[in-house]
PDB file of C-alpha atoms in Angstrom:
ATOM      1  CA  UNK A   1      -8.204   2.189  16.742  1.00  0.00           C
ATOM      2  CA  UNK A   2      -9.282   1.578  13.633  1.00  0.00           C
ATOM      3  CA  UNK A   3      -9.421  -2.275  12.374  1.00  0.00           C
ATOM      4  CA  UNK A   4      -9.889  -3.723   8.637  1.00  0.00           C
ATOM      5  CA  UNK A   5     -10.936  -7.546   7.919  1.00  0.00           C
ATOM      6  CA  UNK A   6     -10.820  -8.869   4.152  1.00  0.00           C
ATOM      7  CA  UNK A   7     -12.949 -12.090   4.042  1.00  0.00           C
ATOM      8  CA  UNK A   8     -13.598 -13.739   0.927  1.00  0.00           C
ATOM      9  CA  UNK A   9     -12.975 -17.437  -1.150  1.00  0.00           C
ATOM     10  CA  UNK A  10      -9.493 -18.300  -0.906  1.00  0.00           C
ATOM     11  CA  UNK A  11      -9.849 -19.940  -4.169  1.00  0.00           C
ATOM     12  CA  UNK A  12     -11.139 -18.875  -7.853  1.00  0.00           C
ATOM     13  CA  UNK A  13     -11.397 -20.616 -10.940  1.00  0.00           C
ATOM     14  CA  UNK A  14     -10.005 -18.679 -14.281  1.00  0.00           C
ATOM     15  CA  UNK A  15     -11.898 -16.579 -15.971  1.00  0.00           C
ATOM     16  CA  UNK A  16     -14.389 -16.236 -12.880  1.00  0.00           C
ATOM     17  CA  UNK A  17     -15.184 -13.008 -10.817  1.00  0.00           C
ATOM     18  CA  UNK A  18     -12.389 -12.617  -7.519  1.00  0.00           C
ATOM     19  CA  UNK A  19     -15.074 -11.081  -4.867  1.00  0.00           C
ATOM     20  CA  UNK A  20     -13.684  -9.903  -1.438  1.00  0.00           C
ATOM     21  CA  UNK A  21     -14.892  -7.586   1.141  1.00  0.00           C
ATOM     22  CA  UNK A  22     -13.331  -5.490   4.365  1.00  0.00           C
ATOM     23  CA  UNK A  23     -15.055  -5.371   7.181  1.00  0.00           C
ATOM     24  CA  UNK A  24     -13.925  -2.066   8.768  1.00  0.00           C
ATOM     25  CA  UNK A  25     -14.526  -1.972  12.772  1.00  0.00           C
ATOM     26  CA  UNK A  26     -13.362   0.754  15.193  1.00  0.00           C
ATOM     27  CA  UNK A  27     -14.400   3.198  13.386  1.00  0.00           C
ATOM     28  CA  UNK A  28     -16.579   4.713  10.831  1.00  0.00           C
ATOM     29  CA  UNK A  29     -15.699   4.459   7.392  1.00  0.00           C
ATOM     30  CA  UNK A  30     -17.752   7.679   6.434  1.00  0.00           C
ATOM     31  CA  UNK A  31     -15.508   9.756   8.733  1.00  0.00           C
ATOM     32  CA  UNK A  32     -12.146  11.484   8.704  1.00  0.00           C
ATOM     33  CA  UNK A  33     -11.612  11.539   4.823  1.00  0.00           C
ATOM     34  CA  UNK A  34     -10.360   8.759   4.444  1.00  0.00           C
ATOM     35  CA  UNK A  35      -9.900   6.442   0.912  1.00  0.00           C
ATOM     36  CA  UNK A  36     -10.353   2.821   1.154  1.00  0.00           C
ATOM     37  CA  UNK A  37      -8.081   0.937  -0.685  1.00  0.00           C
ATOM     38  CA  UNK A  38      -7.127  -2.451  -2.698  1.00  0.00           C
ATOM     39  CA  UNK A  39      -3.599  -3.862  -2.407  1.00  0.00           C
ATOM     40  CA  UNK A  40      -2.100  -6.924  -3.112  1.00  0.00           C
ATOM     41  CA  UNK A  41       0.657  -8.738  -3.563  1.00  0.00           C
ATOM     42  CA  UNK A  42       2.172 -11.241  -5.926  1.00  0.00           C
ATOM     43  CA  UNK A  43       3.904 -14.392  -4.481  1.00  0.00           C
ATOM     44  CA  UNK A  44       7.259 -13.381  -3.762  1.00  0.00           C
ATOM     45  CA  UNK A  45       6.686 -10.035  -5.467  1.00  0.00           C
ATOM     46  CA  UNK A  46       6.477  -6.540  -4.420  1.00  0.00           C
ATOM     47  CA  UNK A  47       3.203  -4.644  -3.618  1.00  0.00           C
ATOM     48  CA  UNK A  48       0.543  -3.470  -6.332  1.00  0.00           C
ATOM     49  CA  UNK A  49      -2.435  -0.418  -5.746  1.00  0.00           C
ATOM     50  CA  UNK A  50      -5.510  -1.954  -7.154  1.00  0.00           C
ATOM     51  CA  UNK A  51      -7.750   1.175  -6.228  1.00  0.00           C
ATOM     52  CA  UNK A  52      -9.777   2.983  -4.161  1.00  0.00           C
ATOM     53  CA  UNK A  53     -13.240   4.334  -2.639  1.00  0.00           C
ATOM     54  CA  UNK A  54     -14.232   7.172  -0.582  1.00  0.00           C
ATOM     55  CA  UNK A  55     -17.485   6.622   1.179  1.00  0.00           C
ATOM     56  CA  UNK A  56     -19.772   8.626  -1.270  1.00  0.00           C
ATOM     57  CA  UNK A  57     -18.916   6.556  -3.724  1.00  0.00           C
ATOM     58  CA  UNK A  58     -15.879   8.292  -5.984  1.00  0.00           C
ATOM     59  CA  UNK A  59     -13.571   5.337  -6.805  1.00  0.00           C
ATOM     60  CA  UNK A  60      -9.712   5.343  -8.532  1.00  0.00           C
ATOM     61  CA  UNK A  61      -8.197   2.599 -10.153  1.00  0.00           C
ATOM     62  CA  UNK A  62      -5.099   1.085 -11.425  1.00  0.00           C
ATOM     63  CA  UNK A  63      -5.135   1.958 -15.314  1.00  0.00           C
ATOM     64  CA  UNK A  64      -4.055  -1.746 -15.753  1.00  0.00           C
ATOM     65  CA  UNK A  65      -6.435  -3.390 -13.994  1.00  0.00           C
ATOM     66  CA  UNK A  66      -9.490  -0.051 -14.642  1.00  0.00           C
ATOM     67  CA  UNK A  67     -11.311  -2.912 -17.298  1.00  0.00           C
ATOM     68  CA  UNK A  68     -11.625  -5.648 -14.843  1.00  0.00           C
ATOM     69  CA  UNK A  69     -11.700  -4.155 -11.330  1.00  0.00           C
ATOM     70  CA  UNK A  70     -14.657  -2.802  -9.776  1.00  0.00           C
ATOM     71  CA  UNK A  71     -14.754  -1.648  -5.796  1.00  0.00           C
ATOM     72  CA  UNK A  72     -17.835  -0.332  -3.929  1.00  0.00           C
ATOM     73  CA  UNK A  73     -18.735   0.448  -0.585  1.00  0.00           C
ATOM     74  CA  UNK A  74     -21.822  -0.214   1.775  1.00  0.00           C
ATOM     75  CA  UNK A  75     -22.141   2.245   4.610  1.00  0.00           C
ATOM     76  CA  UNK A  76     -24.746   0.700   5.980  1.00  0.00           C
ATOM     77  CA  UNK A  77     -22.299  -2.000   7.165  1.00  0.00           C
ATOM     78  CA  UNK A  78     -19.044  -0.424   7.283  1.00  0.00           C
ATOM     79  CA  UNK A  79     -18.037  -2.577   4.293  1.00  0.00           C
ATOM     80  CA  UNK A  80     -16.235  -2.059   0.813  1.00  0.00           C
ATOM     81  CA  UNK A  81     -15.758  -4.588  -1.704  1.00  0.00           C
ATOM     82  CA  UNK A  82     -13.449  -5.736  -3.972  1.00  0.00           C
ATOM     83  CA  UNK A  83     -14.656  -7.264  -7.675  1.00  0.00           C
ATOM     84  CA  UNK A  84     -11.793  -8.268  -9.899  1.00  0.00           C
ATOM     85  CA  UNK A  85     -13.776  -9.923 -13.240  1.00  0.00           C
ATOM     86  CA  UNK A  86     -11.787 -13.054 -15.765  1.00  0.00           C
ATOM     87  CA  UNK A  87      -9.463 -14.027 -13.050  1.00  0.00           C
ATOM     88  CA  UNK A  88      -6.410 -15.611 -14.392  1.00  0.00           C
ATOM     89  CA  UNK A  89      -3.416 -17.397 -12.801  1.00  0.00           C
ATOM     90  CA  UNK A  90      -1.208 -14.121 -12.600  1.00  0.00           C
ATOM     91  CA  UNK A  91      -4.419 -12.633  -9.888  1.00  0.00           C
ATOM     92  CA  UNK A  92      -2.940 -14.870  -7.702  1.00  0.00           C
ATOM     93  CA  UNK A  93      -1.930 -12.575  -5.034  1.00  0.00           C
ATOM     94  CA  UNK A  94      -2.356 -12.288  -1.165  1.00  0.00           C
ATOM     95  CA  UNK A  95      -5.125  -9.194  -1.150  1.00  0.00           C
ATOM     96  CA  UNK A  96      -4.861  -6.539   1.792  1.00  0.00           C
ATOM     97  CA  UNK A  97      -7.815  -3.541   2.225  1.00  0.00           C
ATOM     98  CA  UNK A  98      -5.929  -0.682   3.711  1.00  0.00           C
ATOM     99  CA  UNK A  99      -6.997   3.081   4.968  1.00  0.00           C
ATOM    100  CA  UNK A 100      -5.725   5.490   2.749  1.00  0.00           C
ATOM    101  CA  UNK A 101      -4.926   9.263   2.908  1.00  0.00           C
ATOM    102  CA  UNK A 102      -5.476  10.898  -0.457  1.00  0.00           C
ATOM    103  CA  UNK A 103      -4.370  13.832  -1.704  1.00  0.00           C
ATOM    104  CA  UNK A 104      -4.979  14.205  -5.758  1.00  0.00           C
ATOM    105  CA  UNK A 105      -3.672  17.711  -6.381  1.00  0.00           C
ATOM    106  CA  UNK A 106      -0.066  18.126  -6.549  1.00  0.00           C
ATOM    107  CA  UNK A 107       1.874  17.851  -4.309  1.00  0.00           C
ATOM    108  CA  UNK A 108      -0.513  14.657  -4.394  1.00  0.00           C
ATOM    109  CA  UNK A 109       0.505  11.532  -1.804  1.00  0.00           C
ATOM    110  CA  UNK A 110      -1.530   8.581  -0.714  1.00  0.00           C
ATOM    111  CA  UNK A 111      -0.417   6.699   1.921  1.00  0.00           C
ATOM    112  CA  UNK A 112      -1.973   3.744   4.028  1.00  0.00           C
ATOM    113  CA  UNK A 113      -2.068   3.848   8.130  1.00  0.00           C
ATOM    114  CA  UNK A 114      -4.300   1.008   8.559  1.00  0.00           C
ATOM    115  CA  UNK A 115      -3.938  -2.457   7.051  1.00  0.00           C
ATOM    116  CA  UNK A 116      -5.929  -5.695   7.190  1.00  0.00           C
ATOM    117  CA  UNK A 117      -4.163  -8.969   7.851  1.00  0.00           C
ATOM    118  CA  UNK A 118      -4.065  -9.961   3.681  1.00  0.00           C
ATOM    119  CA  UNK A 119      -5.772 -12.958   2.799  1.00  0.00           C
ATOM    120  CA  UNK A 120      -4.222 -14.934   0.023  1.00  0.00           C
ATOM    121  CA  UNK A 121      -6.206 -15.463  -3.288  1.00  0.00           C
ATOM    122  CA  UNK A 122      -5.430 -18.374  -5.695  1.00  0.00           C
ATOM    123  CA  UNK A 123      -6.760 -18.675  -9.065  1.00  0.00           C
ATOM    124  CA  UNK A 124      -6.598 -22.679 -10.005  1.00  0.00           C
ATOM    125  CA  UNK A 125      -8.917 -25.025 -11.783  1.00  0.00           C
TER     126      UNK A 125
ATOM    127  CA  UNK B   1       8.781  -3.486 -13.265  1.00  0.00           C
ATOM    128  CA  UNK B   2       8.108  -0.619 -10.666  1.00  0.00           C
ATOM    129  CA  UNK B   3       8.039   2.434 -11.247  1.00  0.00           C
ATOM    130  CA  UNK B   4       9.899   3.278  -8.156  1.00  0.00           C
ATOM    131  CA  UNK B   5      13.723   1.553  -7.689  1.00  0.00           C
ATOM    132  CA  UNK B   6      14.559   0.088  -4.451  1.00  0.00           C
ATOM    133  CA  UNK B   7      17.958  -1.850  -4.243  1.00  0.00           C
ATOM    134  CA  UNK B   8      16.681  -5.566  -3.940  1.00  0.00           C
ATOM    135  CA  UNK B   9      18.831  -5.841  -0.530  1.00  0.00           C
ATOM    136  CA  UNK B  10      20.660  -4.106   2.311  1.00  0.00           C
ATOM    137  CA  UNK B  11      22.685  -5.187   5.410  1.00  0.00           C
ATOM    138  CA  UNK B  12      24.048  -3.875   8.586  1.00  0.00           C
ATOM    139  CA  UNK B  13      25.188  -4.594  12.404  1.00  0.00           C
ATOM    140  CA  UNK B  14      23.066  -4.103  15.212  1.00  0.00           C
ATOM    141  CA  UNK B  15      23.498  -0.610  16.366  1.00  0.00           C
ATOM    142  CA  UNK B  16      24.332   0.624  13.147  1.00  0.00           C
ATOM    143  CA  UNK B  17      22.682   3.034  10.993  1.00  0.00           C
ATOM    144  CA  UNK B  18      21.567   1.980   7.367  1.00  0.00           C
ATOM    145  CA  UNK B  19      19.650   3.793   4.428  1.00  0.00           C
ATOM    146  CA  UNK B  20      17.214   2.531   1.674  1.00  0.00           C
ATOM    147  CA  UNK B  21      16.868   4.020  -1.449  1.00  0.00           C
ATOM    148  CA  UNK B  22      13.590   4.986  -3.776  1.00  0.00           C
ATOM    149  CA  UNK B  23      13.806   6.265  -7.236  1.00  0.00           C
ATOM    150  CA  UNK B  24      11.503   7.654  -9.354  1.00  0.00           C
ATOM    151  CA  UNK B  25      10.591  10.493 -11.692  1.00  0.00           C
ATOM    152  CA  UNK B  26       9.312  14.039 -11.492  1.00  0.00           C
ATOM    153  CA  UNK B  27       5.662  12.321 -12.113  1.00  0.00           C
ATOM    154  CA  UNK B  28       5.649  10.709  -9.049  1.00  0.00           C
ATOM    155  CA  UNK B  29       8.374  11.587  -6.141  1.00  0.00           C
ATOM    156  CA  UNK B  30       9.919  14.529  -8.008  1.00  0.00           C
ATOM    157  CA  UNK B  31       6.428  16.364  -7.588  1.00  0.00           C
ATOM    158  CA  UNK B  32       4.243  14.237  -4.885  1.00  0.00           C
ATOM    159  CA  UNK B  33       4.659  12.822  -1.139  1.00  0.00           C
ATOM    160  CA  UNK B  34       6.405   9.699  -0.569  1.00  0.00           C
ATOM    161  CA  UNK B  35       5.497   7.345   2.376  1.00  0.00           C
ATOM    162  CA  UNK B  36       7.435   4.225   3.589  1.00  0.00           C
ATOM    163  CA  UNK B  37       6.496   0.693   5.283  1.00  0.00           C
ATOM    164  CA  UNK B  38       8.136  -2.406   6.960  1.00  0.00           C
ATOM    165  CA  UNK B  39       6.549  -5.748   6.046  1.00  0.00           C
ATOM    166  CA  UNK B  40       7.079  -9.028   7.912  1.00  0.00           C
ATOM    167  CA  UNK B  41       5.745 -11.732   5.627  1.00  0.00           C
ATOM    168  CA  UNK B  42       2.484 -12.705   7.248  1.00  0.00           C
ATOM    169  CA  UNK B  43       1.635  -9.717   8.415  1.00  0.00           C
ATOM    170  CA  UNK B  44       0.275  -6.573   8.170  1.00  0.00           C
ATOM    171  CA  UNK B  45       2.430  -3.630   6.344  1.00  0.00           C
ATOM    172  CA  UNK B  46       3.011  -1.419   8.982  1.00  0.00           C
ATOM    173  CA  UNK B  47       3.427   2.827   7.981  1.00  0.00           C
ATOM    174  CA  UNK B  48       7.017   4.254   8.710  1.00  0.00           C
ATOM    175  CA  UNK B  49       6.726   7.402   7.473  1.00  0.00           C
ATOM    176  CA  UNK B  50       4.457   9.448   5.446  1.00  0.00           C
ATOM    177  CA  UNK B  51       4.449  13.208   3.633  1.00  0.00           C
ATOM    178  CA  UNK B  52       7.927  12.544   3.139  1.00  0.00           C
ATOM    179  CA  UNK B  53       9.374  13.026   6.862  1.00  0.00           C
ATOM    180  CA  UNK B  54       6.550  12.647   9.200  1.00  0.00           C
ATOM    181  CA  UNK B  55       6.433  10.484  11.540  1.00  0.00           C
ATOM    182  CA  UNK B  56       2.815   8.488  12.961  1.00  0.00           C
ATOM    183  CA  UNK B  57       2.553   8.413  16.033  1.00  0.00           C
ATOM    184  CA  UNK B  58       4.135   5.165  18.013  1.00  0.00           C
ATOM    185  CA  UNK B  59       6.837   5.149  15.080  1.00  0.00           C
ATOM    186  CA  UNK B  60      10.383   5.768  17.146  1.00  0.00           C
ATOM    187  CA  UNK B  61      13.010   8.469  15.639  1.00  0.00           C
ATOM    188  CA  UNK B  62      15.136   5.874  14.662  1.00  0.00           C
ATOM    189  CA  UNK B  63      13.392   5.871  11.442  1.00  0.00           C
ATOM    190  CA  UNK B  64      13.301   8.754   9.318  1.00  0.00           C
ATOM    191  CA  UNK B  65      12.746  10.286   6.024  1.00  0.00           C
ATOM    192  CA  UNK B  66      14.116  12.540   3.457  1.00  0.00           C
ATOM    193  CA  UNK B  67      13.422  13.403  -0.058  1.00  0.00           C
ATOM    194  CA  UNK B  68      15.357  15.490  -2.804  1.00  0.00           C
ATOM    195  CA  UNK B  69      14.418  15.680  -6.373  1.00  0.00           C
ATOM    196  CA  UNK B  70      13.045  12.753  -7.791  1.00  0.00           C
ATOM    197  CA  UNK B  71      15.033   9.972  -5.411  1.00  0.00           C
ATOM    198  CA  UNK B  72      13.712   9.395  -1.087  1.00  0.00           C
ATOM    199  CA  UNK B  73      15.434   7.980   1.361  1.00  0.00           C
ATOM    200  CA  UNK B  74      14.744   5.839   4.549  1.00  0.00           C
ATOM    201  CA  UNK B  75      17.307   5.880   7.223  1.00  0.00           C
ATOM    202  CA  UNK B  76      17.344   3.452  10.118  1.00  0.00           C
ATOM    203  CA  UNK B  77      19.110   4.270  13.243  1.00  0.00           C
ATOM    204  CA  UNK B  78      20.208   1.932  15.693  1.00  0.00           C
ATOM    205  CA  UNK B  79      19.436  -1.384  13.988  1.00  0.00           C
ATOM    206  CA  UNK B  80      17.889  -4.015  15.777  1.00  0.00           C
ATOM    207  CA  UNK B  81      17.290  -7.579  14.865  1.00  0.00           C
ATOM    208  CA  UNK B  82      13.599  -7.059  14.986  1.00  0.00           C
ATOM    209  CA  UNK B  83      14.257  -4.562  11.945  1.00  0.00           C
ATOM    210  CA  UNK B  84      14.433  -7.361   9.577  1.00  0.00           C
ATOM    211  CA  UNK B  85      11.688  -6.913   7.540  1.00  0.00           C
ATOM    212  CA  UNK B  86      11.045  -5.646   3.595  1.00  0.00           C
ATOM    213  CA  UNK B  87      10.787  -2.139   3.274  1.00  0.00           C
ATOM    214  CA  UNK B  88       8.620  -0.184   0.327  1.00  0.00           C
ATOM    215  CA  UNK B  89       8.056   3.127  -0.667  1.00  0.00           C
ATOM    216  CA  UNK B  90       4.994   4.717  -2.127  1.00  0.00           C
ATOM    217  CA  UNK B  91       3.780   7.748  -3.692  1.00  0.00           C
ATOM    218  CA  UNK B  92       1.178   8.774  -6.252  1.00  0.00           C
ATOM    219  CA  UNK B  93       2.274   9.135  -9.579  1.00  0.00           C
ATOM    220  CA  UNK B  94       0.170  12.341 -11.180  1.00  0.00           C
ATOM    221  CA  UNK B  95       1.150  11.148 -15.227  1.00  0.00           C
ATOM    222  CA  UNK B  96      -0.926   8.018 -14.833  1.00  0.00           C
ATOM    223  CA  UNK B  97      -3.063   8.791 -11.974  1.00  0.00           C
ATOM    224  CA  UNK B  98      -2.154   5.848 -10.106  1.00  0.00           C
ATOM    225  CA  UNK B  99      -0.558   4.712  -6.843  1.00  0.00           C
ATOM    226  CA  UNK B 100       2.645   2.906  -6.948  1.00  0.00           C
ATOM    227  CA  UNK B 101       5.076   1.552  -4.659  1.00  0.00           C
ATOM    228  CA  UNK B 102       8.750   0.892  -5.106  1.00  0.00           C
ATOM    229  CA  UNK B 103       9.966  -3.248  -5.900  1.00  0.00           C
ATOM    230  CA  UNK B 104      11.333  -3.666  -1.949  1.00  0.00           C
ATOM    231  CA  UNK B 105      13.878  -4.164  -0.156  1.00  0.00           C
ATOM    232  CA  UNK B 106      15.261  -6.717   2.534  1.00  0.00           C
ATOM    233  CA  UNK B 107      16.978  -5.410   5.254  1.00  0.00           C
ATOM    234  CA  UNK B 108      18.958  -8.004   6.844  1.00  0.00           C
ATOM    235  CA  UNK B 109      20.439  -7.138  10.860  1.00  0.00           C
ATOM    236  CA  UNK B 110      23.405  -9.201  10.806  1.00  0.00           C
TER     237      UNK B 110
END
C-alpha cells in the first residue's frame, strides 16, 4: 500500500519561497499512471488543488496560483516537491501531497486515493 | 467561493440514511467525473467514491454515489457516529483546466 510523507518548515516568512516535499514509499511513483498532487487547506476552510506532476515531468496547475507555484519530481528518490514563491499570510494552509488519477479528456475526473498526513504551513514574521 | 456548492451542514440519527449535495456547472460535473471524501480534522482525507458511483475497495455500500446533470449526490446509509466527519466533492473543471472541490459539509450523527 502505497504511503505519502510531506516534510518541510512549518514556518515561512512573507514574501519568501514555501518549499515542501513527499516522500512517496510503498510504491513507485513512476508506475501505474498516476498524477502527484498539491492540496491544501485554509484554516477552517475548505480544500484547494494546487497542481500536479506525472513522473516524466508534465505538470498542471491552479490558474491562480500558475505565477507562483512550481512542483517537480525526483525519481531517483521517489520524491516530488512543492515550491510556492512570495508567500503571504493567506498561504497559510495545512499542505497534503496526494495520488491522483487523471483523466484530461472529457469526460475528464481527477480524483485522489492516497493522501499524506498534511503538515500545516504558517507564513509569519 | 467554490465552484462546487455543498450545503455548509447536515444532520441525522444513527441508523438513518442522509444525502449531501454538490453543485456545479456543465464545465465541471455536468461534463466530467465527480469523486467524494470524508475528512476528520487531523487526518488524512479518505476517498468515498470516485467516477461518479464507484466504489474503492474497503469503502462499505453504505456510501454511494449518483450524478445527474450538473448537481452529485452522496448518500449515507445506516449512519453511525463514526460518520461524523466533513465531506467534499471533486471533479475537474474542463473551462479552466483546473481541479476543484466543493466548500464541505459537516455531517453531524446525532
Amino acid at each position: 500500500q502505497v504511503r505519502l510523507q510531506e516534510s518541510g518548515p512549518g514556518l515561512v516568512k512573507p514574501s519568501q519561497t514555501l518549499s515542501l516535499t513527499c516522500t512517496v514509499s510503498g510504491g513507485s511513483i513512476k508506475s501505474g499512471g498516476y498524477y502527484w498532487n498539491w492540496i491544501r487547506q485554509h484554516p477552517g476552510k475548505g480544500l484547494e488543488w494546487i497542481g500536479n506532476i506525472y513522473y516524466s515531468g508534465r505538470t498542471y496547475y491552479n490558474p491562480s496560483l500558475k505565477s507562483r507555484v512550481s512542483i517537480s519530481v525526483d525519481t531517483s528518490k521517489n520524491q516530488f516537491s512543492l515550491r510556492l514563491t512570495s508567500v503571504t499570510a493567506a498561504d497559510t494552509a495545512i499542505y497534503y501531497c496526494a495520488r491522483g488519477n487523471f483523466i484530461v479528456v472529457e469526460p475528464a475526473g481527477i480524483w485522489f486515493d492516497s493522501w499524506g498526513q498534511g503538515t500545516l504551513v504558517t507564513v509569519s514574521s | 467561493q467554490s465552484m462546487l456548492t455543498q450545503p455548509p451542514s447536515v444532520s441525522a440519527a444513527p441508523g438513518q440514511k442522509v444525502t449531501i449535495s454538490c453543485s456545479g456547472s456543465r464545465s465541471n460535473i455536468g461534463n466530467n467525473y465527480v469523486s467524494w471524501y470524508q475528512h476528520l480534522p487531523g487526518t488524512a482525507p479518505k476517498l468515498l467514491i470516485y467516477q461518479n458511483n464507484q466504489r474503492p475497495s474497503g469503502i462499505p455500500d453504505r456510501f454511494s454515489g449518483s450524478k445527474s446533470g450538473t448537481s452529485a449526490t452522496l448518500g449515507i446509509t445506516g449512519l453511525q457516529t463514526g460518520d461524523e466527519a466533513d465531506y467534499y466533492c471533486g471533479t475537474w473543471d474542463s473551462r479552466l483546466s483546473v481541479g476543484v472541490f466543493g466548500g464541505g459539509t459537516k455531517l453531524t450523527v446525532l
